[in-house]
Amino acid sequence: VGKPGSAAAPIKTPSYRFAHNCGVESLSWLSDGQILAVGCQKRNVQLYDLRVAGTNAPPISVFAHSDVVSGIAEDVICPTKSTFATFGTNAGEPVKIWDSRKMHGTLGEIRVGASCSVSAISWSTARPGTLSVAIGDSIGSYDTRTPGSRALPVGVSYMNNG
């Protein structure tokens, strides 16, 4: 960081360095920046806990999806700061909801149609527990706190650019 108007000095040395055994497809910081979640090209989610002494601690690794873990999103308004969701882009692959404190299983899943592929996910910063899921040209918002939740209505307007 330099003085205003001056060229900033390049950052050359990483703060942390992690050995990783496969390609990385997605990344997200969890728990107020204490945990780095890594979505792997080989179906796993790996959690690196920076609160553990040193950076050589092995990650927590769990099988997450049938192929690449394409995206990770943290629920930033969750009181525990531990809830996050993952998705893969294979047709029919569910969105999975996790608790970084209890990685032995998921908190829940949002199932999409057998021929549908998820392209993006995002948690609401105004509605607790609401996760929006993009599938093709549609978006569904789900109340993840209610088991069996169906998509909530989302107001969408289209602008004609012609």
Short mmCIF file of N, CA and C in Angstrom, two decimals:
data_model
loop_
_atom_site.label_atom_id
_atom_site.label_comp_id
_atom_site.label_asym_id
_atom_site.label_seq_id
_atom_site.Cartn_x
_atom_site.Cartn_y
_atom_site.Cartn_z
N VAL A 1 0.86 -1.17 0.00
CA VAL A 1 0.00 0.00 0.00
C VAL A 1 0.89 1.22 0.00
N GLY A 2 0.67 2.12 -0.92
CA GLY A 2 1.49 3.31 -1.03
C GLY A 2 0.73 4.56 -0.67
N LYS A 3 1.38 5.72 -0.86
CA LYS A 3 0.75 7.00 -0.61
C LYS A 3 -0.25 7.28 -1.73
N PRO A 4 -1.31 8.07 -1.43
CA PRO A 4 -2.26 8.43 -2.49
C PRO A 4 -1.54 9.05 -3.66
N GLY A 5 -1.88 8.61 -4.84
CA GLY A 5 -1.27 9.14 -6.05
C GLY A 5 0.00 8.43 -6.47
N SER A 6 0.57 7.58 -5.60
CA SER A 6 1.78 6.86 -5.97
C SER A 6 1.41 5.43 -6.38
N ALA A 7 2.29 4.81 -7.10
CA ALA A 7 2.06 3.42 -7.52
C ALA A 7 2.19 2.50 -6.32
N ALA A 8 1.26 1.59 -6.19
CA ALA A 8 1.29 0.64 -5.07
C ALA A 8 2.36 -0.40 -5.32
N ALA A 9 3.03 -0.80 -4.25
CA ALA A 9 4.05 -1.83 -4.34
C ALA A 9 3.36 -3.18 -4.54
N PRO A 10 3.85 -4.01 -5.44
CA PRO A 10 3.22 -5.32 -5.65
C PRO A 10 3.40 -6.23 -4.43
N ILE A 11 2.41 -7.02 -4.15
CA ILE A 11 2.49 -8.00 -3.06
C ILE A 11 3.08 -9.26 -3.65
N LYS A 12 4.22 -9.71 -3.12
CA LYS A 12 4.94 -10.82 -3.72
C LYS A 12 4.87 -12.11 -2.91
N THR A 13 4.62 -12.01 -1.61
CA THR A 13 4.66 -13.18 -0.76
C THR A 13 3.27 -13.46 -0.20
N PRO A 14 2.76 -14.68 -0.37
CA PRO A 14 1.44 -14.98 0.20
C PRO A 14 1.49 -15.05 1.73
N SER A 15 0.36 -14.69 2.36
CA SER A 15 0.27 -14.80 3.82
C SER A 15 0.21 -16.25 4.25
N TYR A 16 -0.46 -17.07 3.46
CA TYR A 16 -0.61 -18.49 3.73
C TYR A 16 -0.35 -19.25 2.44
N ARG A 17 0.15 -20.45 2.58
CA ARG A 17 0.38 -21.32 1.44
C ARG A 17 -0.13 -22.70 1.82
N PHE A 18 -0.97 -23.29 0.97
CA PHE A 18 -1.55 -24.60 1.26
C PHE A 18 -1.16 -25.58 0.18
N ALA A 19 -0.74 -26.77 0.59
CA ALA A 19 -0.50 -27.84 -0.37
C ALA A 19 -1.87 -28.41 -0.74
N HIS A 20 -2.12 -28.53 -1.99
CA HIS A 20 -3.43 -29.01 -2.43
C HIS A 20 -3.22 -30.10 -3.47
N ASN A 21 -3.93 -31.20 -3.35
CA ASN A 21 -3.64 -32.37 -4.18
C ASN A 21 -4.49 -32.47 -5.45
N CYS A 22 -5.32 -31.46 -5.74
CA CYS A 22 -6.10 -31.50 -6.98
C CYS A 22 -6.43 -30.08 -7.40
N GLY A 23 -6.99 -29.94 -8.59
CA GLY A 23 -7.35 -28.63 -9.11
C GLY A 23 -8.42 -27.96 -8.25
N VAL A 24 -8.32 -26.65 -8.14
CA VAL A 24 -9.28 -25.86 -7.37
C VAL A 24 -10.28 -25.25 -8.33
N GLU A 25 -11.56 -25.43 -8.04
CA GLU A 25 -12.63 -24.90 -8.88
C GLU A 25 -13.30 -23.68 -8.23
N SER A 26 -13.37 -23.66 -6.89
CA SER A 26 -14.05 -22.56 -6.20
C SER A 26 -13.43 -22.35 -4.82
N LEU A 27 -13.59 -21.12 -4.29
CA LEU A 27 -13.06 -20.75 -2.99
C LEU A 27 -14.04 -19.84 -2.27
N SER A 28 -14.07 -19.90 -0.94
CA SER A 28 -14.85 -18.96 -0.15
C SER A 28 -14.31 -18.93 1.27
N TRP A 29 -14.23 -17.73 1.84
CA TRP A 29 -13.86 -17.59 3.24
C TRP A 29 -15.11 -17.80 4.08
N LEU A 30 -14.98 -18.54 5.19
CA LEU A 30 -16.07 -18.81 6.11
C LEU A 30 -15.70 -18.33 7.50
N SER A 31 -16.67 -18.28 8.40
CA SER A 31 -16.44 -17.98 9.82
C SER A 31 -15.62 -16.71 10.02
N ASP A 32 -16.09 -15.62 9.39
CA ASP A 32 -15.40 -14.34 9.51
C ASP A 32 -13.94 -14.42 9.11
N GLY A 33 -13.64 -15.17 8.06
CA GLY A 33 -12.29 -15.25 7.54
C GLY A 33 -11.37 -16.20 8.28
N GLN A 34 -11.91 -17.06 9.11
CA GLN A 34 -11.08 -18.00 9.87
C GLN A 34 -10.89 -19.34 9.16
N ILE A 35 -11.79 -19.65 8.22
CA ILE A 35 -11.74 -20.93 7.51
C ILE A 35 -11.79 -20.66 6.02
N LEU A 36 -10.91 -21.30 5.27
CA LEU A 36 -10.94 -21.20 3.82
C LEU A 36 -11.55 -22.49 3.28
N ALA A 37 -12.69 -22.36 2.58
CA ALA A 37 -13.35 -23.51 1.96
C ALA A 37 -12.90 -23.59 0.51
N VAL A 38 -12.50 -24.79 0.10
CA VAL A 38 -11.98 -25.01 -1.25
C VAL A 38 -12.84 -26.06 -1.94
N GLY A 39 -13.39 -25.70 -3.08
CA GLY A 39 -14.15 -26.64 -3.90
C GLY A 39 -13.22 -27.26 -4.93
N CYS A 40 -13.10 -28.57 -4.88
CA CYS A 40 -12.12 -29.29 -5.70
C CYS A 40 -12.71 -29.79 -7.01
N GLN A 41 -11.83 -30.03 -7.96
CA GLN A 41 -12.24 -30.63 -9.22
C GLN A 41 -12.48 -32.12 -9.07
N LYS A 42 -12.13 -32.67 -7.92
CA LYS A 42 -12.32 -34.11 -7.69
C LYS A 42 -13.39 -34.36 -6.63
N ARG A 43 -14.50 -33.59 -6.66
CA ARG A 43 -15.72 -33.84 -5.90
C ARG A 43 -15.68 -33.47 -4.43
N ASN A 44 -14.58 -33.02 -3.88
CA ASN A 44 -14.48 -32.77 -2.45
C ASN A 44 -14.57 -31.29 -2.11
N VAL A 45 -15.01 -31.02 -0.87
CA VAL A 45 -14.85 -29.71 -0.25
C VAL A 45 -13.80 -29.90 0.83
N GLN A 46 -12.83 -29.00 0.86
CA GLN A 46 -11.80 -29.05 1.88
C GLN A 46 -11.83 -27.75 2.67
N LEU A 47 -11.77 -27.88 4.01
CA LEU A 47 -11.78 -26.72 4.89
C LEU A 47 -10.42 -26.59 5.57
N TYR A 48 -9.79 -25.44 5.38
CA TYR A 48 -8.52 -25.13 6.03
C TYR A 48 -8.83 -24.16 7.17
N ASP A 49 -8.61 -24.59 8.40
CA ASP A 49 -8.91 -23.79 9.58
C ASP A 49 -7.67 -23.02 9.98
N LEU A 50 -7.69 -21.70 9.81
CA LEU A 50 -6.52 -20.88 10.10
C LEU A 50 -6.34 -20.61 11.58
N ARG A 51 -7.30 -21.05 12.40
CA ARG A 51 -7.16 -20.91 13.85
C ARG A 51 -6.26 -21.99 14.42
N VAL A 52 -6.01 -23.05 13.65
CA VAL A 52 -5.13 -24.14 14.08
C VAL A 52 -3.70 -23.63 13.97
N ALA A 53 -2.89 -23.90 14.97
CA ALA A 53 -1.51 -23.42 14.99
C ALA A 53 -0.77 -23.88 13.74
N GLY A 54 -0.16 -22.94 13.06
CA GLY A 54 0.59 -23.25 11.85
C GLY A 54 -0.35 -23.47 10.67
N THR A 55 0.19 -23.49 9.50
CA THR A 55 -0.63 -23.70 8.32
C THR A 55 -0.41 -25.08 7.71
N ASN A 56 0.29 -25.94 8.41
CA ASN A 56 0.53 -27.29 7.90
C ASN A 56 -0.50 -28.29 8.38
N ALA A 57 -1.52 -27.84 9.10
CA ALA A 57 -2.57 -28.75 9.58
C ALA A 57 -3.33 -29.30 8.37
N PRO A 58 -3.64 -30.59 8.37
CA PRO A 58 -4.38 -31.15 7.24
C PRO A 58 -5.80 -30.57 7.20
N PRO A 59 -6.35 -30.40 6.00
CA PRO A 59 -7.71 -29.88 5.91
C PRO A 59 -8.75 -30.94 6.27
N ILE A 60 -9.94 -30.49 6.64
CA ILE A 60 -11.09 -31.39 6.73
C ILE A 60 -11.56 -31.58 5.30
N SER A 61 -11.72 -32.80 4.87
CA SER A 61 -12.12 -33.07 3.49
C SER A 61 -13.32 -33.99 3.47
N VAL A 62 -14.36 -33.61 2.72
CA VAL A 62 -15.56 -34.42 2.60
C VAL A 62 -15.98 -34.53 1.14
N PHE A 63 -16.52 -35.70 0.80
CA PHE A 63 -17.11 -35.90 -0.51
C PHE A 63 -18.35 -35.02 -0.59
N ALA A 64 -18.47 -34.17 -1.60
CA ALA A 64 -19.58 -33.22 -1.67
C ALA A 64 -20.49 -33.43 -2.86
N HIS A 65 -19.93 -33.65 -4.04
CA HIS A 65 -20.74 -33.73 -5.25
C HIS A 65 -20.21 -34.83 -6.16
N SER A 66 -20.97 -35.16 -7.18
CA SER A 66 -20.60 -36.27 -8.07
C SER A 66 -19.48 -35.89 -9.03
N ASP A 67 -19.16 -34.62 -9.13
CA ASP A 67 -18.09 -34.16 -10.00
C ASP A 67 -17.50 -32.90 -9.37
N VAL A 68 -17.14 -31.94 -10.14
CA VAL A 68 -16.51 -30.71 -9.69
C VAL A 68 -17.42 -29.94 -8.72
N VAL A 69 -16.83 -29.38 -7.66
CA VAL A 69 -17.55 -28.48 -6.75
C VAL A 69 -17.42 -27.09 -7.37
N SER A 70 -18.46 -26.67 -8.08
CA SER A 70 -18.40 -25.46 -8.90
C SER A 70 -18.53 -24.16 -8.14
N GLY A 71 -19.17 -24.20 -6.98
CA GLY A 71 -19.33 -22.96 -6.23
C GLY A 71 -19.57 -23.19 -4.76
N ILE A 72 -19.15 -22.22 -3.95
CA ILE A 72 -19.32 -22.23 -2.50
C ILE A 72 -19.80 -20.84 -2.10
N ALA A 73 -20.83 -20.79 -1.24
CA ALA A 73 -21.33 -19.49 -0.77
C ALA A 73 -21.63 -19.58 0.71
N GLU A 74 -21.13 -18.61 1.48
CA GLU A 74 -21.37 -18.56 2.91
C GLU A 74 -22.63 -17.75 3.20
N ASP A 75 -23.42 -18.21 4.16
CA ASP A 75 -24.57 -17.45 4.66
C ASP A 75 -24.01 -16.46 5.67
N VAL A 76 -23.73 -15.24 5.22
CA VAL A 76 -23.02 -14.26 6.06
C VAL A 76 -23.88 -13.72 7.19
N ILE A 77 -25.21 -13.88 7.15
CA ILE A 77 -26.02 -13.39 8.26
C ILE A 77 -26.43 -14.50 9.22
N CYS A 78 -25.93 -15.70 8.98
CA CYS A 78 -26.17 -16.80 9.92
C CYS A 78 -25.48 -16.45 11.24
N PRO A 79 -26.20 -16.53 12.36
CA PRO A 79 -25.61 -16.14 13.65
C PRO A 79 -24.34 -16.92 14.02
N THR A 80 -24.25 -18.18 13.63
CA THR A 80 -23.09 -18.98 13.98
C THR A 80 -21.92 -18.78 13.03
N LYS A 81 -22.15 -18.11 11.90
CA LYS A 81 -21.12 -17.90 10.87
C LYS A 81 -20.54 -19.21 10.36
N SER A 82 -21.34 -20.28 10.39
CA SER A 82 -20.82 -21.59 10.01
C SER A 82 -21.59 -22.25 8.87
N THR A 83 -22.68 -21.64 8.40
CA THR A 83 -23.49 -22.25 7.35
C THR A 83 -23.01 -21.81 5.98
N PHE A 84 -22.87 -22.78 5.08
CA PHE A 84 -22.52 -22.47 3.70
C PHE A 84 -23.16 -23.49 2.77
N ALA A 85 -23.19 -23.16 1.49
CA ALA A 85 -23.80 -24.04 0.49
C ALA A 85 -22.81 -24.29 -0.63
N THR A 86 -22.94 -25.45 -1.28
CA THR A 86 -22.10 -25.81 -2.42
C THR A 86 -22.98 -26.30 -3.56
N PHE A 87 -22.45 -26.22 -4.77
CA PHE A 87 -23.16 -26.80 -5.91
C PHE A 87 -22.17 -27.33 -6.94
N GLY A 88 -22.67 -28.30 -7.70
CA GLY A 88 -21.97 -28.82 -8.86
C GLY A 88 -22.85 -28.56 -10.07
N THR A 89 -22.29 -28.61 -11.26
CA THR A 89 -23.06 -28.28 -12.45
C THR A 89 -23.60 -29.49 -13.21
N ASN A 90 -23.38 -30.70 -12.69
CA ASN A 90 -23.97 -31.87 -13.35
C ASN A 90 -25.48 -31.81 -13.26
N ALA A 91 -26.15 -32.27 -14.30
CA ALA A 91 -27.61 -32.28 -14.32
C ALA A 91 -28.15 -33.09 -13.14
N GLY A 92 -29.13 -32.53 -12.45
CA GLY A 92 -29.77 -33.22 -11.34
C GLY A 92 -29.02 -33.14 -10.02
N GLU A 93 -27.84 -32.56 -10.01
CA GLU A 93 -27.03 -32.46 -8.79
C GLU A 93 -27.67 -31.47 -7.81
N PRO A 94 -27.94 -31.89 -6.56
CA PRO A 94 -28.57 -30.96 -5.61
C PRO A 94 -27.58 -29.93 -5.08
N VAL A 95 -28.13 -28.80 -4.65
CA VAL A 95 -27.36 -27.83 -3.88
C VAL A 95 -27.30 -28.39 -2.46
N LYS A 96 -26.13 -28.36 -1.84
CA LYS A 96 -25.98 -28.93 -0.50
C LYS A 96 -25.67 -27.83 0.50
N ILE A 97 -26.28 -27.94 1.68
CA ILE A 97 -26.10 -26.96 2.74
C ILE A 97 -25.34 -27.63 3.88
N TRP A 98 -24.30 -26.95 4.37
CA TRP A 98 -23.36 -27.52 5.33
C TRP A 98 -23.22 -26.63 6.56
N ASP A 99 -22.73 -27.21 7.64
CA ASP A 99 -22.30 -26.49 8.84
C ASP A 99 -20.82 -26.80 9.00
N SER A 100 -19.97 -25.78 8.91
CA SER A 100 -18.52 -26.02 8.95
C SER A 100 -18.06 -26.61 10.28
N ARG A 101 -18.90 -26.57 11.31
CA ARG A 101 -18.55 -27.15 12.60
C ARG A 101 -18.87 -28.63 12.67
N LYS A 102 -19.71 -29.13 11.75
CA LYS A 102 -20.18 -30.52 11.76
C LYS A 102 -20.18 -31.06 10.32
N MET A 103 -19.02 -31.40 9.82
CA MET A 103 -18.90 -31.79 8.42
C MET A 103 -19.14 -33.28 8.16
N HIS A 104 -19.71 -34.02 9.12
CA HIS A 104 -19.99 -35.44 8.91
C HIS A 104 -21.20 -35.66 8.01
N GLY A 105 -21.98 -34.64 7.73
CA GLY A 105 -23.14 -34.75 6.84
C GLY A 105 -23.69 -33.37 6.54
N THR A 106 -24.62 -33.30 5.61
CA THR A 106 -25.19 -32.01 5.24
C THR A 106 -26.33 -31.63 6.17
N LEU A 107 -26.63 -30.34 6.23
CA LEU A 107 -27.81 -29.86 6.94
C LEU A 107 -29.06 -30.06 6.10
N GLY A 108 -28.88 -30.07 4.78
CA GLY A 108 -30.00 -30.24 3.88
C GLY A 108 -29.56 -30.14 2.43
N GLU A 109 -30.52 -30.39 1.54
CA GLU A 109 -30.26 -30.32 0.10
C GLU A 109 -31.44 -29.64 -0.58
N ILE A 110 -31.14 -28.94 -1.65
CA ILE A 110 -32.17 -28.40 -2.52
C ILE A 110 -32.06 -29.19 -3.81
N ARG A 111 -33.08 -29.99 -4.07
CA ARG A 111 -33.06 -30.85 -5.26
C ARG A 111 -33.60 -30.09 -6.46
N VAL A 112 -32.90 -30.23 -7.55
CA VAL A 112 -33.34 -29.63 -8.82
C VAL A 112 -33.80 -30.76 -9.73
N GLY A 113 -34.46 -30.45 -10.80
CA GLY A 113 -34.93 -31.48 -11.73
C GLY A 113 -33.79 -32.31 -12.29
N ALA A 114 -34.13 -33.53 -12.70
CA ALA A 114 -33.11 -34.47 -13.19
C ALA A 114 -32.35 -33.94 -14.40
N SER A 115 -32.96 -33.09 -15.19
CA SER A 115 -32.29 -32.58 -16.39
C SER A 115 -31.79 -31.14 -16.19
N CYS A 116 -31.88 -30.62 -14.96
CA CYS A 116 -31.50 -29.24 -14.68
C CYS A 116 -30.09 -29.14 -14.09
N SER A 117 -29.42 -28.05 -14.41
CA SER A 117 -28.08 -27.80 -13.87
C SER A 117 -28.06 -26.45 -13.18
N VAL A 118 -27.49 -26.40 -11.99
CA VAL A 118 -27.34 -25.16 -11.25
C VAL A 118 -26.16 -24.39 -11.82
N SER A 119 -26.34 -23.06 -11.99
CA SER A 119 -25.24 -22.25 -12.50
C SER A 119 -24.70 -21.25 -11.48
N ALA A 120 -25.49 -20.94 -10.43
CA ALA A 120 -25.02 -20.00 -9.41
C ALA A 120 -25.92 -20.11 -8.18
N ILE A 121 -25.35 -19.74 -7.02
CA ILE A 121 -26.12 -19.67 -5.77
C ILE A 121 -25.71 -18.41 -5.03
N SER A 122 -26.63 -17.89 -4.21
CA SER A 122 -26.32 -16.71 -3.40
C SER A 122 -27.28 -16.63 -2.22
N TRP A 123 -26.73 -16.37 -1.03
CA TRP A 123 -27.54 -16.20 0.17
C TRP A 123 -28.03 -14.76 0.25
N SER A 124 -29.25 -14.57 0.73
CA SER A 124 -29.79 -13.24 0.95
C SER A 124 -29.08 -12.60 2.13
N THR A 125 -28.81 -11.30 2.02
CA THR A 125 -28.24 -10.57 3.14
C THR A 125 -29.34 -9.84 3.92
N ALA A 126 -30.60 -10.01 3.50
CA ALA A 126 -31.73 -9.35 4.18
C ALA A 126 -32.72 -10.35 4.78
N ARG A 127 -32.78 -11.55 4.22
CA ARG A 127 -33.73 -12.56 4.68
C ARG A 127 -32.96 -13.76 5.22
N PRO A 128 -32.93 -13.95 6.53
CA PRO A 128 -32.17 -15.05 7.13
C PRO A 128 -32.55 -16.42 6.55
N GLY A 129 -31.53 -17.20 6.19
CA GLY A 129 -31.74 -18.56 5.73
C GLY A 129 -32.26 -18.68 4.31
N THR A 130 -32.32 -17.58 3.56
CA THR A 130 -32.85 -17.63 2.19
C THR A 130 -31.70 -17.78 1.20
N LEU A 131 -31.77 -18.85 0.42
CA LEU A 131 -30.75 -19.16 -0.58
C LEU A 131 -31.39 -19.12 -1.97
N SER A 132 -30.83 -18.32 -2.86
CA SER A 132 -31.32 -18.25 -4.24
C SER A 132 -30.45 -19.15 -5.11
N VAL A 133 -31.12 -19.87 -6.02
CA VAL A 133 -30.47 -20.84 -6.88
C VAL A 133 -30.82 -20.53 -8.34
N ALA A 134 -29.80 -20.35 -9.18
CA ALA A 134 -30.02 -20.10 -10.61
C ALA A 134 -29.93 -21.41 -11.36
N ILE A 135 -30.99 -21.69 -12.14
CA ILE A 135 -31.06 -22.90 -12.97
C ILE A 135 -31.53 -22.45 -14.34
N GLY A 136 -30.64 -22.53 -15.31
CA GLY A 136 -31.01 -22.07 -16.65
C GLY A 136 -31.40 -20.61 -16.63
N ASP A 137 -32.61 -20.30 -17.12
CA ASP A 137 -33.06 -18.91 -17.14
C ASP A 137 -34.02 -18.58 -16.00
N SER A 138 -34.00 -19.39 -14.95
CA SER A 138 -34.88 -19.12 -13.81
C SER A 138 -34.08 -19.09 -12.50
N ILE A 139 -34.68 -18.42 -11.51
CA ILE A 139 -34.08 -18.31 -10.18
C ILE A 139 -35.14 -18.69 -9.17
N GLY A 140 -34.80 -19.58 -8.25
CA GLY A 140 -35.70 -19.92 -7.15
C GLY A 140 -35.03 -19.54 -5.84
N SER A 141 -35.80 -18.96 -4.93
CA SER A 141 -35.28 -18.64 -3.60
C SER A 141 -35.93 -19.57 -2.60
N TYR A 142 -35.12 -20.18 -1.73
CA TYR A 142 -35.59 -21.21 -0.80
C TYR A 142 -35.33 -20.79 0.64
N ASP A 143 -36.31 -21.04 1.51
CA ASP A 143 -36.13 -20.84 2.95
C ASP A 143 -35.50 -22.12 3.48
N THR A 144 -34.19 -22.09 3.71
CA THR A 144 -33.47 -23.30 4.10
C THR A 144 -33.73 -23.70 5.54
N ARG A 145 -34.39 -22.85 6.29
CA ARG A 145 -34.70 -23.17 7.69
C ARG A 145 -35.95 -24.03 7.79
N THR A 146 -36.70 -24.17 6.69
CA THR A 146 -37.94 -24.94 6.68
C THR A 146 -37.72 -26.21 5.85
N PRO A 147 -37.76 -27.40 6.46
CA PRO A 147 -37.59 -28.63 5.69
C PRO A 147 -38.65 -28.74 4.60
N GLY A 148 -38.24 -29.18 3.42
CA GLY A 148 -39.17 -29.36 2.31
C GLY A 148 -39.61 -28.05 1.68
N SER A 149 -38.84 -26.98 1.90
CA SER A 149 -39.19 -25.67 1.38
C SER A 149 -39.30 -25.71 -0.14
N ARG A 150 -40.31 -25.05 -0.64
CA ARG A 150 -40.45 -24.86 -2.09
C ARG A 150 -39.94 -23.47 -2.43
N ALA A 151 -39.66 -23.26 -3.70
CA ALA A 151 -39.14 -21.97 -4.12
C ALA A 151 -40.12 -20.86 -3.74
N LEU A 152 -39.60 -19.79 -3.18
CA LEU A 152 -40.40 -18.62 -2.84
C LEU A 152 -40.57 -17.78 -4.10
N PRO A 153 -41.68 -17.03 -4.24
CA PRO A 153 -41.82 -16.18 -5.43
C PRO A 153 -40.75 -15.09 -5.44
N VAL A 154 -40.17 -14.87 -6.58
CA VAL A 154 -39.14 -13.84 -6.74
C VAL A 154 -39.64 -12.89 -7.82
N GLY A 155 -39.69 -11.61 -7.49
CA GLY A 155 -40.13 -10.64 -8.49
C GLY A 155 -39.02 -10.40 -9.51
N VAL A 156 -39.32 -10.62 -10.76
CA VAL A 156 -38.35 -10.44 -11.83
C VAL A 156 -38.97 -9.56 -12.89
N SER A 157 -38.24 -8.56 -13.36
CA SER A 157 -38.73 -7.75 -14.46
C SER A 157 -37.67 -7.79 -15.56
N TYR A 158 -38.13 -7.74 -16.78
CA TYR A 158 -37.24 -7.78 -17.93
C TYR A 158 -37.27 -6.44 -18.64
N MET A 159 -36.12 -5.97 -19.03
CA MET A 159 -36.06 -4.71 -19.77
C MET A 159 -35.81 -5.03 -21.22
N ASN A 160 -36.51 -4.36 -22.07
CA ASN A 160 -36.31 -4.52 -23.51
C ASN A 160 -35.24 -3.54 -23.95
N ASN A 161 -34.12 -4.08 -24.41
CA ASN A 161 -33.01 -3.22 -24.83
C ASN A 161 -33.10 -2.85 -26.30
N GLY A 162 -34.20 -3.17 -26.94
CA GLY A 162 -34.31 -2.93 -28.38
C GLY A 162 -35.05 -1.72 -28.61
#
